[in-house]
Every structure is written in structure tokens, then in C-alpha cells.
């Protein structure tokens, strides 16, 4: 941050600023603050940078209140400063030091720079366990129910201090979600070193280095619920067919990799929702030779495998999960699918391209996944300063959905659309609809028409039945579909795969088979290129177009950032992003 790319800066001001920054870095904080204060008072282009370094100097002097006040002043005077996330991180650290944990967490929620998220997590891991007030922790858990550090700390405190039945039930619920608290990993020294982290962001949690010597082969453990005890070879309608389809796709990719000179040995483990079986597998001597783990698909076995992967520097791939929590602070774990947060983010990006009104209505179906995606979209769209005029679960037929809509004019309580007034035209910038029911998409289109609500609709592809719905369904309104599983069946690689799969398996490949093929192909190539370490995230993206879906991008995080948005054009669905 020391070098500021700004056009109109006097050379003497730049020289004074650079000198002050070097003084901060050298630990001469008082002299640095004197020079920085002079720059701040000039209110020039260097003032926000000087304010940040002044706060950093005060923080390192343990003058936390002074650091906090300077950062709040920076945010008030220069609200559009391009490095604001680093100031927010330092402010969160200041609030933590002052014991103002709720304020710290509020500020942390505003940080979007992916490089700072691991540091914020370390900050929480260091300070949150200091809380000894049970009521305070329960209040924080209620405000931030997805925060793993708060959850684990609350479990541990309940087990130590409380015998209340309600507290113990809460502990059980949290244990089911977050597991059993382990040994604290953060230290005072670690926190002290990250105090200045915005100046040089730290790397995510480290993992043991494995040998990078060239290998002639890679061992891949596939941990799926095959349920071999009840297997019937000619039965296709079994509930876990997806596991076999994924595995068949993986085997197809193994053959493709062999053609490229990459040898993969597959080891299939029949692993259902049994933590004890998971422990037995990962502790077996043969498992120590594993280079990549795919699965397990259930939460507790996956948590055990993730801990093993982190401890031993082994890549672990979640093939179907869409929860960011599974890879949060898990440096060796990756999501093959885009998380719900990524889907919401890409949908919001598409909304930003539509123009028009800044009013939006958000509706969602009855499944938990629907509500989680709608909430993630609500969070994203609010950050873009949209006005949300309706946010509601809808179900049933089109009329039931229409009756549930309750839209209000901005800044008033005058009804534009409600179940008790005649439908009048209402123009929105767009409508967002998340549903996993393939019948809900058409119902939503009808409901919007009945209420005369105009504006583009951004919806999940899972809300539509592409085999039963006519082309008119997708052209009657400006419709955009969030479609993570989109496959363009006209592409040559897709046609070739379907032909080869049909020849080998005597059936048309499902989307799970295609996903299994893509993930094994991508990560097999990554292992061959980068050895046994994940390497530089900048290289973790698909650079060929021979994948069946839309490829992979892990340049920002361990979540796949590729989220296709499709539109019906010229008689077929076309990816537009």
C-alpha cells in the first residue's frame, strides 16, 4: 500500500508519505504519526492512506482507542477509498482488542476481499474463546448462527459451566452442526503479527509439505455411499444412483487422463453416513498413499476426512456440496460445485447489467436450499444498494403465489400489489426466484402476469422442467436462469462423451456422470502439473474447453467461481456470461 497510484501528488508530499510508511515499518511509530498527521490535515489524495498508517501505528503501540477513532474518521471522510477493506480489517482487530466483539463482527461482515477472510477467521479464533459470559456468547450465536468459531466456543463454555437443560440441548444442536471443539490454534504472537496484515496479507492456514518429487501415478480415494450390501446390478432407480453415475464419470476421466500420460489409480470406499467407518478408512495404512480424496458426501464423515487432508497435505474435493462452510478455513478442501453464495453473487452481477429500476422482489420455494439461496441473494443485492420491496416464501399454484405477493411503493405503505387489492401494473428492476421444484417456474411466471408485475426474472434453472415446458415458457418474459449444471449438448466434447458413455454403459449419461468426469479430469491435470500441493491459486482454473459443463475457477477461493447464467435464444438455451 506504500506506493499510491494517483496522478496529482506533489513529489515532496509523496516523499514525506513514503518516509512515514518506512518509519511505521521500522517501528518508529511516534515520528511516523507526526509526519502522517501533517499529510492527513492537507486532505489531499494521500490523506486516506496516511490515516490508515496512522491507525496502524497507534494499533501497534497498543493505543487501540486512538487507532479505532482514526479508522472511523477515515471511513467517514473517505467512504469510497479503494482500500477500505483493509481499514475494516484493522478496525475489526481494534474492536476485538477492546472486547467489543459484536462491533468487530459487524465490521467483519463488510469485508469482501477474499485475501483478508482467512485473517478475519484467525482473528476470531484468537479473541472469541476469551469470552466467558455465557449469555454474551449465546447472543452472538443468535446474531451469527453460521459462525463456526462462536459455535465451538459456546459448546465448550456450556460443557464447562452449565447444567441447564436448554443449554445442553443447544450444545447438542451446535455439536451436530460444527463438531466437537478442538485445541485452540491461534496464539497471541500470531495475532500480533497479523495486526499489520493489510500491508502484506498473510496466506491461508498452512498444511504440511508433502514431497514434490515427480510421480508416475496418483492415487485417488473415492468415498461414496455405494451401499454395496443392497446393490442390484440391473436396478437403475435406486436412491443412490447418483453415486454410481459420479463414479462412472470419474472412470471415464481416468481413461482420458491416461491418454494424456497421467496415470490415476482409483480406490473406491463404500462410505455412508458413518463417522466410525470414516475414521477406520483414513487410519488404514494403505490410505496414507492417497493423493486426492473425492467425498465423503455426508457432513460428519467429510469433517473427519477434511481434518485428515489438512494434516497430511492431501487435496479433498466435495463433489456435490454447495455450502461455503465446508471449505472455510480448510486449505486442502475444494467445492466442485459453486456454493450458494457464489450463485447469488453471479446472479447479482447479472442483475447489475440489466439496468432499469433499483427495485427488486425476491421469492423462494419451500426447500431449505431455496431459502438459503434467497437469503444469500438478499445480502448481495443490498450491498449493491437495491431496494427490496418483497422477500417471501411462495408455494402452491400460480394464484397462491400471486396472493402471497405484497409489494409496496418506495418509502410508503401504499400497496401496489397485494392479495386484497386489484392487480395494477408494477414495474420492478427485476425479480429473483429460487426454487428446487421444477413446476414452480411456470407458476411464478403466471403469478407475475396475474399481478401485472413487469421486469426481468432471474430464476434458478431447477424451477423449470426443460423436457415438459414449451419454448414459449422461456420467451414470454425476459428470463435469466442460474444454471450451475448447464451442459451445451451441441458442443463436440459433449457429443463424444455421450457416445463413449453409451457404448460403455449402455445408457445415456446423467448430469452426475458429466460432473464426475469433469472434476476428475481437472484435478487429475492439476496434480500432474503442480505436484501434490495446490500451488498458486492463480493457476487453478480450467484453461481448455474440453470440459462438459462450464469448467472450474479457484483463483479467488476454494469454491468454484464458475456459475453459468443462461437465456433462451434462437430456439435453445445459451450461456450469456
mmCIF file of C-alpha atoms in Angstrom, residues 137-516:
data_model
loop_
_atom_site.group_PDB
_atom_site.id
_atom_site.type_symbol
_atom_site.label_atom_id
_atom_site.label_comp_id
_atom_site.label_asym_id
_atom_site.label_seq_id
_atom_site.Cartn_x
_atom_site.Cartn_y
_atom_site.Cartn_z
ATOM 1 C CA UNK A 137 -21.879 -15.901 23.669
ATOM 2 C CA UNK A 138 -25.462 -17.064 23.179
ATOM 3 C CA UNK A 139 -26.393 -13.587 21.985
ATOM 4 C CA UNK A 140 -23.520 -13.630 19.476
ATOM 5 C CA UNK A 141 -24.514 -17.118 18.318
ATOM 6 C CA UNK A 142 -28.072 -15.940 17.740
ATOM 7 C CA UNK A 143 -26.827 -12.974 15.712
ATOM 8 C CA UNK A 144 -24.265 -15.045 13.765
ATOM 9 C CA UNK A 145 -25.624 -18.634 13.688
ATOM 10 C CA UNK A 146 -23.238 -19.730 10.907
ATOM 11 C CA UNK A 147 -20.083 -18.567 12.667
ATOM 12 C CA UNK A 148 -18.128 -21.737 13.467
ATOM 13 C CA UNK A 149 -15.746 -20.105 15.970
ATOM 14 C CA UNK A 150 -18.637 -18.735 18.039
ATOM 15 C CA UNK A 151 -20.432 -22.082 17.851
ATOM 16 C CA UNK A 152 -17.431 -24.111 19.018
ATOM 17 C CA UNK A 153 -16.629 -21.649 21.805
ATOM 18 C CA UNK A 154 -20.228 -21.766 23.007
ATOM 19 C CA UNK A 155 -20.203 -25.592 23.017
ATOM 20 C CA UNK A 156 -17.058 -25.627 25.134
ATOM 21 C CA UNK A 157 -18.343 -23.000 27.577
ATOM 22 C CA UNK A 158 -21.682 -24.795 28.058
ATOM 23 C CA UNK A 159 -19.884 -28.070 28.725
ATOM 24 C CA UNK A 160 -17.689 -26.379 31.339
ATOM 25 C CA UNK A 161 -20.140 -24.068 33.087
ATOM 26 C CA UNK A 162 -23.770 -25.028 32.540
ATOM 27 C CA UNK A 163 -26.066 -27.858 33.556
ATOM 28 C CA UNK A 164 -29.223 -26.142 32.299
ATOM 29 C CA UNK A 165 -31.324 -28.446 30.074
ATOM 30 C CA UNK A 166 -31.874 -25.793 27.407
ATOM 31 C CA UNK A 167 -28.159 -25.002 27.293
ATOM 32 C CA UNK A 168 -27.262 -28.671 26.909
ATOM 33 C CA UNK A 169 -29.796 -29.068 24.090
ATOM 34 C CA UNK A 170 -28.276 -26.016 22.402
ATOM 35 C CA UNK A 171 -24.839 -27.595 22.822
ATOM 36 C CA UNK A 172 -26.070 -30.784 21.142
ATOM 37 C CA UNK A 173 -27.513 -28.852 18.197
ATOM 38 C CA UNK A 174 -24.291 -26.903 17.770
ATOM 39 C CA UNK A 175 -22.213 -30.087 18.008
ATOM 40 C CA UNK A 176 -24.282 -31.667 15.239
ATOM 41 C CA UNK A 177 -23.546 -28.636 13.093
ATOM 42 C CA UNK A 178 -19.947 -27.758 13.955
ATOM 43 C CA UNK A 179 -18.490 -30.917 15.536
ATOM 44 C CA UNK A 180 -16.563 -31.161 18.776
ATOM 45 C CA UNK A 181 -14.306 -28.237 19.820
ATOM 46 C CA UNK A 182 -10.611 -28.912 19.337
ATOM 47 C CA UNK A 183 -7.495 -27.315 20.712
ATOM 48 C CA UNK A 184 -7.233 -23.588 20.057
ATOM 49 C CA UNK A 185 -4.878 -22.887 17.176
ATOM 50 C CA UNK A 186 -4.363 -19.152 17.429
ATOM 51 C CA UNK A 187 -1.720 -17.600 19.678
ATOM 52 C CA UNK A 188 -1.051 -14.128 20.952
ATOM 53 C CA UNK A 189 2.020 -13.897 18.774
ATOM 54 C CA UNK A 190 0.017 -14.835 15.685
ATOM 55 C CA UNK A 191 -2.471 -12.076 16.357
ATOM 56 C CA UNK A 192 0.274 -9.565 16.922
ATOM 57 C CA UNK A 193 1.836 -10.429 13.585
ATOM 58 C CA UNK A 194 -1.443 -10.090 11.715
ATOM 59 C CA UNK A 195 -2.171 -6.685 13.166
ATOM 60 C CA UNK A 196 -0.429 -5.140 10.203
ATOM 61 C CA UNK A 197 -1.646 -7.756 7.780
ATOM 62 C CA UNK A 198 -3.444 -5.335 5.438
ATOM 63 C CA UNK A 199 0.003 -4.077 4.482
ATOM 64 C CA UNK A 200 1.033 -7.612 3.465
ATOM 65 C CA UNK A 201 -1.833 -10.146 3.577
ATOM 66 C CA UNK A 202 -0.935 -13.490 5.068
ATOM 67 C CA UNK A 203 -1.571 -16.821 3.362
ATOM 68 C CA UNK A 204 -4.399 -19.160 4.451
ATOM 69 C CA UNK A 205 -3.652 -21.743 7.169
ATOM 70 C CA UNK A 206 -0.625 -23.767 6.234
ATOM 71 C CA UNK A 207 -0.565 -27.514 5.652
ATOM 72 C CA UNK A 208 2.291 -29.979 5.943
ATOM 73 C CA UNK A 209 4.520 -30.014 2.894
ATOM 74 C CA UNK A 210 4.454 -33.298 1.009
ATOM 75 C CA UNK A 211 7.180 -34.350 -1.319
ATOM 76 C CA UNK A 212 7.033 -32.700 -4.732
ATOM 77 C CA UNK A 213 9.160 -35.303 -6.422
ATOM 78 C CA UNK A 214 7.816 -36.440 -9.817
ATOM 79 C CA UNK A 215 5.374 -39.315 -9.619
ATOM 80 C CA UNK A 216 4.375 -41.774 -12.268
ATOM 81 C CA UNK A 217 0.883 -42.170 -10.840
ATOM 82 C CA UNK A 218 -1.669 -40.607 -8.488
ATOM 83 C CA UNK A 219 -3.891 -42.466 -6.031
ATOM 84 C CA UNK A 220 -7.461 -41.194 -5.782
ATOM 85 C CA UNK A 221 -9.785 -42.291 -2.972
ATOM 86 C CA UNK A 222 -13.481 -42.120 -3.921
ATOM 87 C CA UNK A 223 -15.558 -42.162 -0.718
ATOM 88 C CA UNK A 224 -19.202 -42.540 -1.779
ATOM 89 C CA UNK A 225 -22.318 -44.227 -0.319
ATOM 90 C CA UNK A 226 -22.298 -47.126 -2.788
ATOM 91 C CA UNK A 227 -24.294 -49.297 -0.311
ATOM 92 C CA UNK A 228 -22.997 -52.491 -1.824
ATOM 93 C CA UNK A 229 -24.922 -54.651 0.641
ATOM 94 C CA UNK A 230 -28.157 -53.817 -1.157
ATOM 95 C CA UNK A 231 -26.719 -53.472 -4.671
ATOM 96 C CA UNK A 232 -28.673 -54.888 -7.608
ATOM 97 C CA UNK A 233 -26.790 -54.715 -10.889
ATOM 98 C CA UNK A 234 -29.809 -54.218 -13.143
ATOM 99 C CA UNK A 235 -31.574 -51.667 -10.949
ATOM 100 C CA UNK A 236 -31.317 -48.044 -12.164
ATOM 101 C CA UNK A 237 -33.894 -46.411 -9.920
ATOM 102 C CA UNK A 238 -32.022 -46.767 -6.620
ATOM 103 C CA UNK A 239 -31.826 -43.676 -4.408
ATOM 104 C CA UNK A 240 -28.024 -43.547 -4.548
ATOM 105 C CA UNK A 241 -27.753 -43.924 -8.339
ATOM 106 C CA UNK A 242 -26.026 -40.536 -8.418
ATOM 107 C CA UNK A 243 -23.029 -42.090 -6.585
ATOM 108 C CA UNK A 244 -22.600 -44.726 -9.298
ATOM 109 C CA UNK A 245 -23.061 -42.129 -12.042
ATOM 110 C CA UNK A 246 -20.420 -39.869 -10.483
ATOM 111 C CA UNK A 247 -18.042 -42.816 -10.208
ATOM 112 C CA UNK A 248 -18.646 -43.908 -13.796
ATOM 113 C CA UNK A 249 -17.833 -40.378 -14.955
ATOM 114 C CA UNK A 250 -14.666 -40.435 -12.849
ATOM 115 C CA UNK A 251 -13.635 -43.700 -14.509
ATOM 116 C CA UNK A 252 -14.196 -42.153 -17.959
ATOM 117 C CA UNK A 253 -11.907 -39.267 -16.976
ATOM 118 C CA UNK A 254 -9.281 -41.737 -15.724
ATOM 119 C CA UNK A 255 -9.122 -43.189 -19.268
ATOM 120 C CA UNK A 256 -8.865 -39.691 -20.775
ATOM 121 C CA UNK A 257 -6.038 -38.770 -18.372
ATOM 122 C CA UNK A 258 -4.199 -41.968 -19.293
ATOM 123 C CA UNK A 259 -4.259 -40.827 -22.935
ATOM 124 C CA UNK A 260 -2.573 -37.611 -21.746
ATOM 125 C CA UNK A 261 0.127 -39.594 -19.940
ATOM 126 C CA UNK A 262 -1.369 -39.113 -16.452
ATOM 127 C CA UNK A 263 -1.896 -42.363 -14.573
ATOM 128 C CA UNK A 264 -4.619 -42.383 -11.937
ATOM 129 C CA UNK A 265 -5.332 -45.315 -9.621
ATOM 130 C CA UNK A 266 -8.896 -45.299 -8.282
ATOM 131 C CA UNK A 267 -9.719 -46.741 -4.847
ATOM 132 C CA UNK A 268 -13.449 -46.848 -4.101
ATOM 133 C CA UNK A 269 -14.603 -46.870 -0.463
ATOM 134 C CA UNK A 270 -18.209 -47.673 0.391
ATOM 135 C CA UNK A 271 -18.818 -44.925 2.947
ATOM 136 C CA UNK A 272 -22.276 -43.913 4.102
ATOM 137 C CA UNK A 273 -23.122 -41.553 6.982
ATOM 138 C CA UNK A 274 -20.867 -43.378 9.457
ATOM 139 C CA UNK A 275 -18.098 -41.371 11.208
ATOM 140 C CA UNK A 276 -16.567 -44.509 12.735
ATOM 141 C CA UNK A 277 -16.203 -46.087 9.298
ATOM 142 C CA UNK A 278 -14.625 -42.849 8.041
ATOM 143 C CA UNK A 279 -12.055 -42.966 10.860
ATOM 144 C CA UNK A 280 -11.328 -46.598 10.091
ATOM 145 C CA UNK A 281 -10.699 -45.785 6.415
ATOM 146 C CA UNK A 282 -8.433 -42.762 6.883
ATOM 147 C CA UNK A 283 -6.404 -44.527 9.586
ATOM 148 C CA UNK A 284 -5.746 -47.605 7.458
ATOM 149 C CA UNK A 285 -2.092 -47.923 6.315
ATOM 150 C CA UNK A 286 -2.992 -48.047 2.620
ATOM 151 C CA UNK A 287 -4.813 -44.699 2.819
ATOM 152 C CA UNK A 288 -1.533 -42.914 3.591
ATOM 153 C CA UNK A 289 -0.615 -43.216 -0.100
ATOM 154 C CA UNK A 290 -3.662 -41.195 -1.210
ATOM 155 C CA UNK A 291 -3.079 -38.049 -3.295
ATOM 156 C CA UNK A 292 -6.683 -36.901 -3.792
ATOM 157 C CA UNK A 293 -9.883 -37.606 -1.858
ATOM 158 C CA UNK A 294 -13.272 -37.250 -3.556
ATOM 159 C CA UNK A 295 -16.057 -37.189 -0.950
ATOM 160 C CA UNK A 296 -17.332 -38.186 1.576
ATOM 161 C CA UNK A 297 -20.825 -36.858 0.886
ATOM 162 C CA UNK A 298 -22.117 -36.664 4.475
ATOM 163 C CA UNK A 299 -21.166 -33.948 6.961
ATOM 164 C CA UNK A 300 -19.537 -35.902 9.808
ATOM 165 C CA UNK A 301 -17.502 -38.306 7.635
ATOM 166 C CA UNK A 302 -16.498 -35.316 5.492
ATOM 167 C CA UNK A 303 -15.304 -33.417 8.552
ATOM 168 C CA UNK A 304 -13.097 -36.370 9.542
ATOM 169 C CA UNK A 305 -11.691 -36.666 6.015
ATOM 170 C CA UNK A 306 -11.085 -32.880 5.862
ATOM 171 C CA UNK A 307 -9.104 -32.955 9.099
ATOM 172 C CA UNK A 308 -7.032 -35.841 7.718
ATOM 173 C CA UNK A 309 -6.499 -33.979 4.428
ATOM 174 C CA UNK A 310 -5.308 -30.814 6.202
ATOM 175 C CA UNK A 311 -2.995 -32.773 8.483
ATOM 176 C CA UNK A 312 -1.396 -34.685 5.632
ATOM 177 C CA UNK A 313 -1.467 -32.135 2.803
ATOM 178 C CA UNK A 314 -3.926 -34.060 0.612
ATOM 179 C CA UNK A 315 -6.447 -32.430 -1.706
ATOM 180 C CA UNK A 316 -10.067 -33.149 -0.792
ATOM 181 C CA UNK A 317 -12.890 -32.481 -3.243
ATOM 182 C CA UNK A 318 -16.543 -32.091 -2.268
ATOM 183 C CA UNK A 319 -18.313 -33.230 -5.451
ATOM 184 C CA UNK A 320 -21.888 -32.125 -4.724
ATOM 185 C CA UNK A 321 -21.919 -29.750 -1.738
ATOM 186 C CA UNK A 322 -22.903 -26.086 -2.138
ATOM 187 C CA UNK A 323 -22.094 -24.850 1.388
ATOM 188 C CA UNK A 324 -19.183 -22.436 1.761
ATOM 189 C CA UNK A 325 -18.760 -23.620 5.351
ATOM 190 C CA UNK A 326 -17.306 -26.932 4.172
ATOM 191 C CA UNK A 327 -14.196 -25.203 2.798
ATOM 192 C CA UNK A 328 -13.960 -22.274 5.199
ATOM 193 C CA UNK A 329 -10.560 -22.483 6.926
ATOM 194 C CA UNK A 330 -9.990 -25.834 5.227
ATOM 195 C CA UNK A 331 -7.000 -25.087 2.953
ATOM 196 C CA UNK A 332 -6.986 -28.523 1.294
ATOM 197 C CA UNK A 333 -10.755 -28.778 0.670
ATOM 198 C CA UNK A 334 -12.461 -27.645 -2.539
ATOM 199 C CA UNK A 335 -16.050 -27.449 -3.790
ATOM 200 C CA UNK A 336 -16.566 -28.853 -7.284
ATOM 201 C CA UNK A 337 -19.917 -27.049 -7.428
ATOM 202 C CA UNK A 338 -20.328 -23.288 -6.978
ATOM 203 C CA UNK A 339 -21.606 -22.547 -3.490
ATOM 204 C CA UNK A 340 -24.953 -20.870 -2.930
ATOM 205 C CA UNK A 341 -23.026 -17.704 -2.071
ATOM 206 C CA UNK A 342 -21.217 -17.840 -5.420
ATOM 207 C CA UNK A 343 -24.502 -18.449 -7.236
ATOM 208 C CA UNK A 344 -26.053 -15.442 -5.510
ATOM 209 C CA UNK A 345 -23.009 -13.311 -6.317
ATOM 210 C CA UNK A 346 -23.065 -14.153 -10.024
ATOM 211 C CA UNK A 347 -26.831 -13.649 -10.213
ATOM 212 C CA UNK A 348 -26.411 -10.223 -8.614
ATOM 213 C CA UNK A 349 -23.699 -9.395 -11.158
ATOM 214 C CA UNK A 350 -26.153 -10.268 -13.919
ATOM 215 C CA UNK A 351 -28.803 -8.093 -12.282
ATOM 216 C CA UNK A 352 -26.369 -5.191 -12.345
ATOM 217 C CA UNK A 353 -26.155 -5.496 -16.140
ATOM 218 C CA UNK A 354 -29.925 -5.201 -16.629
ATOM 219 C CA UNK A 355 -30.192 -1.516 -15.816
ATOM 220 C CA UNK A 356 -33.602 -0.032 -15.091
ATOM 221 C CA UNK A 357 -35.192 0.401 -11.697
ATOM 222 C CA UNK A 358 -33.298 -0.405 -8.491
ATOM 223 C CA UNK A 359 -36.369 -2.108 -7.020
ATOM 224 C CA UNK A 360 -36.324 -5.887 -6.672
ATOM 225 C CA UNK A 361 -38.661 -8.558 -5.315
ATOM 226 C CA UNK A 362 -37.198 -11.853 -4.043
ATOM 227 C CA UNK A 363 -39.237 -15.046 -3.765
ATOM 228 C CA UNK A 364 -38.244 -18.590 -2.835
ATOM 229 C CA UNK A 365 -39.693 -22.096 -2.658
ATOM 230 C CA UNK A 366 -40.214 -24.460 0.240
ATOM 231 C CA UNK A 367 -36.848 -26.247 0.482
ATOM 232 C CA UNK A 368 -34.051 -25.142 2.810
ATOM 233 C CA UNK A 369 -31.758 -24.710 -0.189
ATOM 234 C CA UNK A 370 -34.242 -22.264 -1.726
ATOM 235 C CA UNK A 371 -34.379 -20.078 1.375
ATOM 236 C CA UNK A 372 -30.592 -20.138 1.833
ATOM 237 C CA UNK A 373 -30.010 -19.028 -1.772
ATOM 238 C CA UNK A 374 -32.666 -16.308 -1.456
ATOM 239 C CA UNK A 375 -31.039 -15.015 1.738
ATOM 240 C CA UNK A 376 -27.603 -15.024 0.081
ATOM 241 C CA UNK A 377 -29.079 -13.088 -2.846
ATOM 242 C CA UNK A 378 -30.735 -10.622 -0.464
ATOM 243 C CA UNK A 379 -27.348 -9.968 1.174
ATOM 244 C CA UNK A 380 -25.642 -9.482 -2.193
ATOM 245 C CA UNK A 381 -28.293 -7.191 -3.638
ATOM 246 C CA UNK A 382 -28.388 -4.990 -0.553
ATOM 247 C CA UNK A 383 -24.665 -4.407 -0.901
ATOM 248 C CA UNK A 384 -25.437 -3.014 -4.353
ATOM 249 C CA UNK A 385 -27.964 -0.607 -2.820
ATOM 250 C CA UNK A 386 -31.073 -2.149 -4.345
ATOM 251 C CA UNK A 387 -34.426 -1.560 -2.658
ATOM 252 C CA UNK A 388 -36.002 -4.902 -1.770
ATOM 253 C CA UNK A 389 -39.777 -4.402 -1.911
ATOM 254 C CA UNK A 390 -40.785 -8.002 -1.187
ATOM 255 C CA UNK A 391 -38.992 -11.039 0.271
ATOM 256 C CA UNK A 392 -41.185 -14.069 0.768
ATOM 257 C CA UNK A 393 -41.592 -17.832 0.570
ATOM 258 C CA UNK A 394 -44.215 -18.810 -2.012
ATOM 259 C CA UNK A 395 -45.767 -22.179 -2.796
ATOM 260 C CA UNK A 396 -48.795 -23.845 -4.319
ATOM 261 C CA UNK A 397 -50.394 -22.891 -7.627
ATOM 262 C CA UNK A 398 -49.961 -19.664 -9.549
ATOM 263 C CA UNK A 399 -52.878 -17.969 -7.797
ATOM 264 C CA UNK A 400 -51.474 -18.861 -4.362
ATOM 265 C CA UNK A 401 -48.137 -17.350 -5.352
ATOM 266 C CA UNK A 402 -49.864 -14.227 -6.697
ATOM 267 C CA UNK A 403 -51.865 -13.862 -3.482
ATOM 268 C CA UNK A 404 -48.657 -14.026 -1.432
ATOM 269 C CA UNK A 405 -47.056 -11.106 -3.268
ATOM 270 C CA UNK A 406 -47.120 -7.899 -1.274
ATOM 271 C CA UNK A 407 -45.206 -5.094 -2.971
ATOM 272 C CA UNK A 408 -45.049 -1.540 -1.652
ATOM 273 C CA UNK A 409 -44.038 1.696 -3.240
ATOM 274 C CA UNK A 410 -40.655 3.056 -2.151
ATOM 275 C CA UNK A 411 -40.856 4.961 1.102
ATOM 276 C CA UNK A 412 -44.582 4.404 1.617
ATOM 277 C CA UNK A 413 -47.095 1.808 2.707
ATOM 278 C CA UNK A 414 -49.303 2.224 -0.346
ATOM 279 C CA UNK A 415 -49.975 -1.165 -1.840
ATOM 280 C CA UNK A 416 -49.087 -1.698 -5.464
ATOM 281 C CA UNK A 417 -49.746 -5.421 -5.422
ATOM 282 C CA UNK A 418 -51.390 -7.430 -2.684
ATOM 283 C CA UNK A 419 -53.843 -10.245 -2.213
ATOM 284 C CA UNK A 420 -56.587 -7.809 -1.204
ATOM 285 C CA UNK A 421 -56.415 -5.238 -3.988
ATOM 286 C CA UNK A 422 -56.983 -5.454 -7.743
ATOM 287 C CA UNK A 423 -53.838 -6.036 -9.761
ATOM 288 C CA UNK A 424 -52.292 -2.827 -11.020
ATOM 289 C CA UNK A 425 -49.173 -2.592 -13.160
ATOM 290 C CA UNK A 426 -45.951 -2.564 -11.153
ATOM 291 C CA UNK A 427 -42.535 -2.198 -12.768
ATOM 292 C CA UNK A 428 -39.521 -3.686 -10.999
ATOM 293 C CA UNK A 429 -35.864 -3.625 -11.946
ATOM 294 C CA UNK A 430 -36.026 -7.411 -11.705
ATOM 295 C CA UNK A 431 -37.466 -10.323 -9.752
ATOM 296 C CA UNK A 432 -35.371 -13.123 -8.272
ATOM 297 C CA UNK A 433 -36.861 -16.566 -7.698
ATOM 298 C CA UNK A 434 -35.111 -19.561 -6.079
ATOM 299 C CA UNK A 435 -36.876 -22.914 -6.213
ATOM 300 C CA UNK A 436 -35.887 -26.569 -6.424
ATOM 301 C CA UNK A 437 -39.360 -27.593 -7.637
ATOM 302 C CA UNK A 438 -39.398 -27.956 -11.426
ATOM 303 C CA UNK A 439 -43.081 -26.962 -11.539
ATOM 304 C CA UNK A 440 -42.619 -23.668 -9.705
ATOM 305 C CA UNK A 441 -41.023 -21.716 -12.551
ATOM 306 C CA UNK A 442 -44.116 -21.710 -14.763
ATOM 307 C CA UNK A 443 -46.294 -20.940 -11.734
ATOM 308 C CA UNK A 444 -44.134 -17.935 -10.879
ATOM 309 C CA UNK A 445 -44.356 -16.616 -14.458
ATOM 310 C CA UNK A 446 -48.158 -16.944 -14.285
ATOM 311 C CA UNK A 447 -48.292 -15.323 -10.844
ATOM 312 C CA UNK A 448 -46.298 -12.303 -12.019
ATOM 313 C CA UNK A 449 -48.572 -11.953 -15.046
ATOM 314 C CA UNK A 450 -51.692 -12.122 -12.861
ATOM 315 C CA UNK A 451 -50.322 -9.342 -10.703
ATOM 316 C CA UNK A 452 -49.155 -7.360 -13.722
ATOM 317 C CA UNK A 453 -45.631 -7.205 -12.350
ATOM 318 C CA UNK A 454 -43.213 -6.315 -15.119
ATOM 319 C CA UNK A 455 -39.454 -6.660 -15.188
ATOM 320 C CA UNK A 456 -36.874 -9.370 -15.955
ATOM 321 C CA UNK A 457 -36.953 -12.594 -13.943
ATOM 322 C CA UNK A 458 -33.727 -14.163 -12.669
ATOM 323 C CA UNK A 459 -34.536 -17.697 -11.530
ATOM 324 C CA UNK A 460 -32.855 -20.977 -10.691
ATOM 325 C CA UNK A 461 -32.885 -23.447 -13.565
ATOM 326 C CA UNK A 462 -34.130 -26.087 -11.123
ATOM 327 C CA UNK A 463 -37.505 -24.292 -11.096
ATOM 328 C CA UNK A 464 -38.204 -25.456 -14.665
ATOM 329 C CA UNK A 465 -38.768 -28.792 -16.405
ATOM 330 C CA UNK A 466 -36.864 -28.424 -19.665
ATOM 331 C CA UNK A 467 -38.445 -31.529 -21.144
ATOM 332 C CA UNK A 468 -42.071 -30.609 -20.453
ATOM 333 C CA UNK A 469 -42.004 -26.804 -20.694
ATOM 334 C CA UNK A 470 -42.536 -25.371 -24.167
ATOM 335 C CA UNK A 471 -40.299 -22.760 -25.788
ATOM 336 C CA UNK A 472 -42.966 -20.160 -25.053
ATOM 337 C CA UNK A 473 -42.273 -20.637 -21.347
ATOM 338 C CA UNK A 474 -38.793 -19.179 -21.762
ATOM 339 C CA UNK A 475 -39.701 -16.316 -24.115
ATOM 340 C CA UNK A 476 -42.842 -14.820 -22.548
ATOM 341 C CA UNK A 477 -40.716 -12.700 -20.177
ATOM 342 C CA UNK A 478 -37.098 -11.529 -20.111
ATOM 343 C CA UNK A 479 -35.848 -14.648 -18.289
ATOM 344 C CA UNK A 480 -32.355 -15.441 -16.983
ATOM 345 C CA UNK A 481 -31.553 -18.803 -15.415
ATOM 346 C CA UNK A 482 -28.861 -19.541 -12.812
ATOM 347 C CA UNK A 483 -27.800 -22.943 -14.108
ATOM 348 C CA UNK A 484 -24.688 -24.487 -12.420
ATOM 349 C CA UNK A 485 -25.293 -27.842 -14.173
ATOM 350 C CA UNK A 486 -25.717 -26.373 -17.655
ATOM 351 C CA UNK A 487 -24.418 -28.579 -20.463
ATOM 352 C CA UNK A 488 -24.454 -27.348 -24.058
ATOM 353 C CA UNK A 489 -25.345 -30.606 -25.822
ATOM 354 C CA UNK A 490 -24.323 -29.192 -29.214
ATOM 355 C CA UNK A 491 -20.638 -28.980 -28.276
ATOM 356 C CA UNK A 492 -18.327 -31.626 -29.747
ATOM 357 C CA UNK A 493 -16.767 -32.785 -26.414
ATOM 358 C CA UNK A 494 -20.278 -33.382 -25.038
ATOM 359 C CA UNK A 495 -21.372 -35.353 -28.094
ATOM 360 C CA UNK A 496 -18.221 -37.512 -27.974
ATOM 361 C CA UNK A 497 -18.618 -38.193 -24.244
ATOM 362 C CA UNK A 498 -22.253 -39.228 -24.641
ATOM 363 C CA UNK A 499 -21.341 -41.602 -27.448
ATOM 364 C CA UNK A 500 -18.495 -43.186 -25.480
ATOM 365 C CA UNK A 501 -20.582 -43.444 -22.313
ATOM 366 C CA UNK A 502 -23.481 -45.042 -24.180
ATOM 367 C CA UNK A 503 -21.092 -47.556 -25.727
ATOM 368 C CA UNK A 504 -19.568 -48.495 -22.352
ATOM 369 C CA UNK A 505 -22.573 -48.216 -20.007
ATOM 370 C CA UNK A 506 -25.462 -48.816 -22.444
ATOM 371 C CA UNK A 507 -27.307 -45.797 -21.097
ATOM 372 C CA UNK A 508 -27.359 -42.021 -21.581
ATOM 373 C CA UNK A 509 -25.063 -40.255 -19.071
ATOM 374 C CA UNK A 510 -26.761 -38.266 -16.329
ATOM 375 C CA UNK A 511 -25.510 -34.854 -15.274
ATOM 376 C CA UNK A 512 -23.769 -36.588 -12.339
ATOM 377 C CA UNK A 513 -21.710 -38.678 -14.761
ATOM 378 C CA UNK A 514 -20.665 -35.497 -16.575
ATOM 379 C CA UNK A 515 -19.769 -33.800 -13.287
ATOM 380 C CA UNK A 516 -17.697 -36.800 -12.177
#
